[in-house]
Amino acid sequence: MILLSILAMTLVVFLSRYLFLAPTLPLKLGSEVKRFLKYSSPAILTVILAPIMFLEGESQQLMPLVNPYLIAAVIATLLAWKTANVLLTTGVSFVAFLLMNVFWG
């Protein structure tokens, strides 16, 4: 049953990628769908990052607003917005997060 589930999920993922990426298929997306898809990456990142920045691990209680996760996220957001440099943003925000964890506790 597990192997069948894995094969079914593989087929679903492959087909969903193939339909959008294969140049030979005449699938065209409308302008509304393209505009809608522009917001999917920020929405997915927000869903992944919001619990990390605002909730404590296993207790799931709200963390204080001043915490290393939130500060590093703000630094990364500002750097990405101002510089548009992925490597610089990742490096600086990672070092800031590590330093805050070392000195903050």
mmCIF file of C-alpha atoms in Angstrom:
data_model
loop_
_atom_site.group_PDB
_atom_site.id
_atom_site.type_symbol
_atom_site.label_atom_id
_atom_site.label_comp_id
_atom_site.label_asym_id
_atom_site.label_seq_id
_atom_site.Cartn_x
_atom_site.Cartn_y
_atom_site.Cartn_z
ATOM 1 C CA MET A 1 0.000 0.000 0.000
ATOM 2 C CA ILE A 2 2.842 2.393 0.822
ATOM 3 C CA LEU A 3 4.594 1.662 -2.457
ATOM 4 C CA LEU A 4 1.344 2.265 -4.344
ATOM 5 C CA SER A 5 0.883 5.589 -2.520
ATOM 6 C CA ILE A 6 4.430 6.650 -3.372
ATOM 7 C CA LEU A 7 3.939 5.742 -7.026
ATOM 8 C CA ALA A 8 0.622 7.603 -7.169
ATOM 9 C CA MET A 9 2.159 10.723 -5.600
ATOM 10 C CA THR A 10 5.089 10.491 -8.016
ATOM 11 C CA LEU A 11 2.699 10.326 -10.949
ATOM 12 C CA VAL A 12 0.694 13.326 -9.701
ATOM 13 C CA VAL A 13 3.814 15.429 -9.142
ATOM 14 C CA PHE A 14 5.328 14.467 -12.488
ATOM 15 C CA LEU A 15 2.155 15.220 -14.431
ATOM 16 C CA SER A 16 1.599 18.542 -12.723
ATOM 17 C CA ARG A 17 5.155 19.619 -13.577
ATOM 18 C CA TYR A 18 5.098 18.170 -17.092
ATOM 19 C CA LEU A 19 1.884 19.903 -18.098
ATOM 20 C CA PHE A 20 3.311 23.322 -17.274
ATOM 21 C CA LEU A 21 6.904 22.828 -18.390
ATOM 22 C CA ALA A 22 6.718 20.749 -21.564
ATOM 23 C CA PRO A 23 7.227 23.080 -24.543
ATOM 24 C CA THR A 24 5.419 20.748 -26.941
ATOM 25 C CA LEU A 25 2.075 20.907 -25.143
ATOM 26 C CA PRO A 26 -0.205 23.730 -26.282
ATOM 27 C CA LEU A 27 -1.123 24.754 -22.725
ATOM 28 C CA LYS A 28 -1.369 28.534 -22.384
ATOM 29 C CA LEU A 29 -2.160 30.308 -19.167
ATOM 30 C CA GLY A 30 -4.394 33.333 -19.196
ATOM 31 C CA SER A 31 -3.214 36.695 -17.910
ATOM 32 C CA GLU A 32 -5.410 36.398 -14.808
ATOM 33 C CA VAL A 33 -3.867 33.024 -13.920
ATOM 34 C CA LYS A 34 -0.353 34.379 -14.500
ATOM 35 C CA ARG A 35 -1.103 37.365 -12.276
ATOM 36 C CA PHE A 36 -2.572 35.032 -9.648
ATOM 37 C CA LEU A 37 0.514 32.762 -9.736
ATOM 38 C CA LYS A 38 2.816 35.721 -9.022
ATOM 39 C CA TYR A 39 1.541 35.688 -5.448
ATOM 40 C CA SER A 40 1.912 31.950 -4.830
ATOM 41 C CA SER A 41 5.595 31.991 -3.789
ATOM 42 C CA PRO A 42 5.240 34.764 -1.178
ATOM 43 C CA ALA A 43 2.075 33.107 0.134
ATOM 44 C CA ILE A 44 3.775 29.730 0.529
ATOM 45 C CA LEU A 45 6.828 31.285 2.187
ATOM 46 C CA THR A 46 4.573 33.172 4.592
ATOM 47 C CA VAL A 47 2.769 29.979 5.561
ATOM 48 C CA ILE A 48 6.079 28.228 6.199
ATOM 49 C CA LEU A 49 7.831 31.080 8.022
ATOM 50 C CA ALA A 50 5.072 32.625 10.138
ATOM 51 C CA PRO A 51 4.847 29.768 12.658
ATOM 52 C CA ILE A 52 8.658 29.699 12.962
ATOM 53 C CA MET A 53 8.835 33.438 13.678
ATOM 54 C CA PHE A 54 5.837 33.768 15.985
ATOM 55 C CA LEU A 55 5.274 30.429 17.764
ATOM 56 C CA GLU A 56 7.502 28.602 20.227
ATOM 57 C CA GLY A 57 8.505 25.041 19.282
ATOM 58 C CA GLU A 58 6.370 22.403 20.923
ATOM 59 C CA SER A 59 4.257 24.612 23.188
ATOM 60 C CA GLN A 60 2.868 26.586 20.193
ATOM 61 C CA GLN A 61 2.573 29.713 22.353
ATOM 62 C CA LEU A 62 3.208 33.162 20.970
ATOM 63 C CA MET A 63 6.823 34.266 21.201
ATOM 64 C CA PRO A 64 7.667 37.823 22.240
ATOM 65 C CA LEU A 65 7.729 40.237 19.303
ATOM 66 C CA VAL A 66 11.437 40.829 19.826
ATOM 67 C CA ASN A 67 13.023 37.446 19.091
ATOM 68 C CA PRO A 68 15.964 36.365 16.919
ATOM 69 C CA TYR A 69 13.766 34.668 14.329
ATOM 70 C CA LEU A 70 11.654 37.750 13.702
ATOM 71 C CA ILE A 71 14.594 40.157 13.730
ATOM 72 C CA ALA A 72 16.557 37.992 11.266
ATOM 73 C CA ALA A 73 13.477 37.781 9.040
ATOM 74 C CA VAL A 74 13.099 41.564 9.075
ATOM 75 C CA ILE A 75 16.796 41.988 8.238
ATOM 76 C CA ALA A 76 16.499 39.468 5.389
ATOM 77 C CA THR A 77 13.380 41.151 4.036
ATOM 78 C CA LEU A 78 14.936 44.615 4.067
ATOM 79 C CA LEU A 79 18.158 43.376 2.491
ATOM 80 C CA ALA A 80 16.294 41.475 -0.218
ATOM 81 C CA TRP A 81 14.169 44.512 -0.954
ATOM 82 C CA LYS A 82 17.061 46.988 -1.092
ATOM 83 C CA THR A 83 19.819 44.889 -2.694
ATOM 84 C CA ALA A 84 18.015 42.088 -4.608
ATOM 85 C CA ASN A 85 21.103 39.977 -3.906
ATOM 86 C CA VAL A 86 20.219 36.481 -2.715
ATOM 87 C CA LEU A 87 23.707 35.537 -1.520
ATOM 88 C CA LEU A 88 24.205 38.749 0.458
ATOM 89 C CA THR A 89 20.727 38.505 1.971
ATOM 90 C CA THR A 90 21.183 34.893 2.987
ATOM 91 C CA GLY A 91 24.658 35.399 4.410
ATOM 92 C CA VAL A 92 23.976 38.573 6.377
ATOM 93 C CA SER A 93 20.677 37.387 7.822
ATOM 94 C CA PHE A 94 22.193 34.002 8.717
ATOM 95 C CA VAL A 95 25.125 35.627 10.529
ATOM 96 C CA ALA A 96 22.759 38.053 12.278
ATOM 97 C CA PHE A 97 20.597 35.154 13.427
ATOM 98 C CA LEU A 98 23.611 33.205 14.714
ATOM 99 C CA LEU A 99 25.008 36.229 16.570
ATOM 100 C CA MET A 100 21.630 36.945 18.163
ATOM 101 C CA ASN A 101 21.337 33.330 19.276
ATOM 102 C CA VAL A 102 24.848 33.364 20.754
ATOM 103 C CA PHE A 103 24.538 36.687 22.587
ATOM 104 C CA TRP A 104 20.800 36.671 23.273
ATOM 105 C CA GLY A 105 20.668 33.238 24.751
#
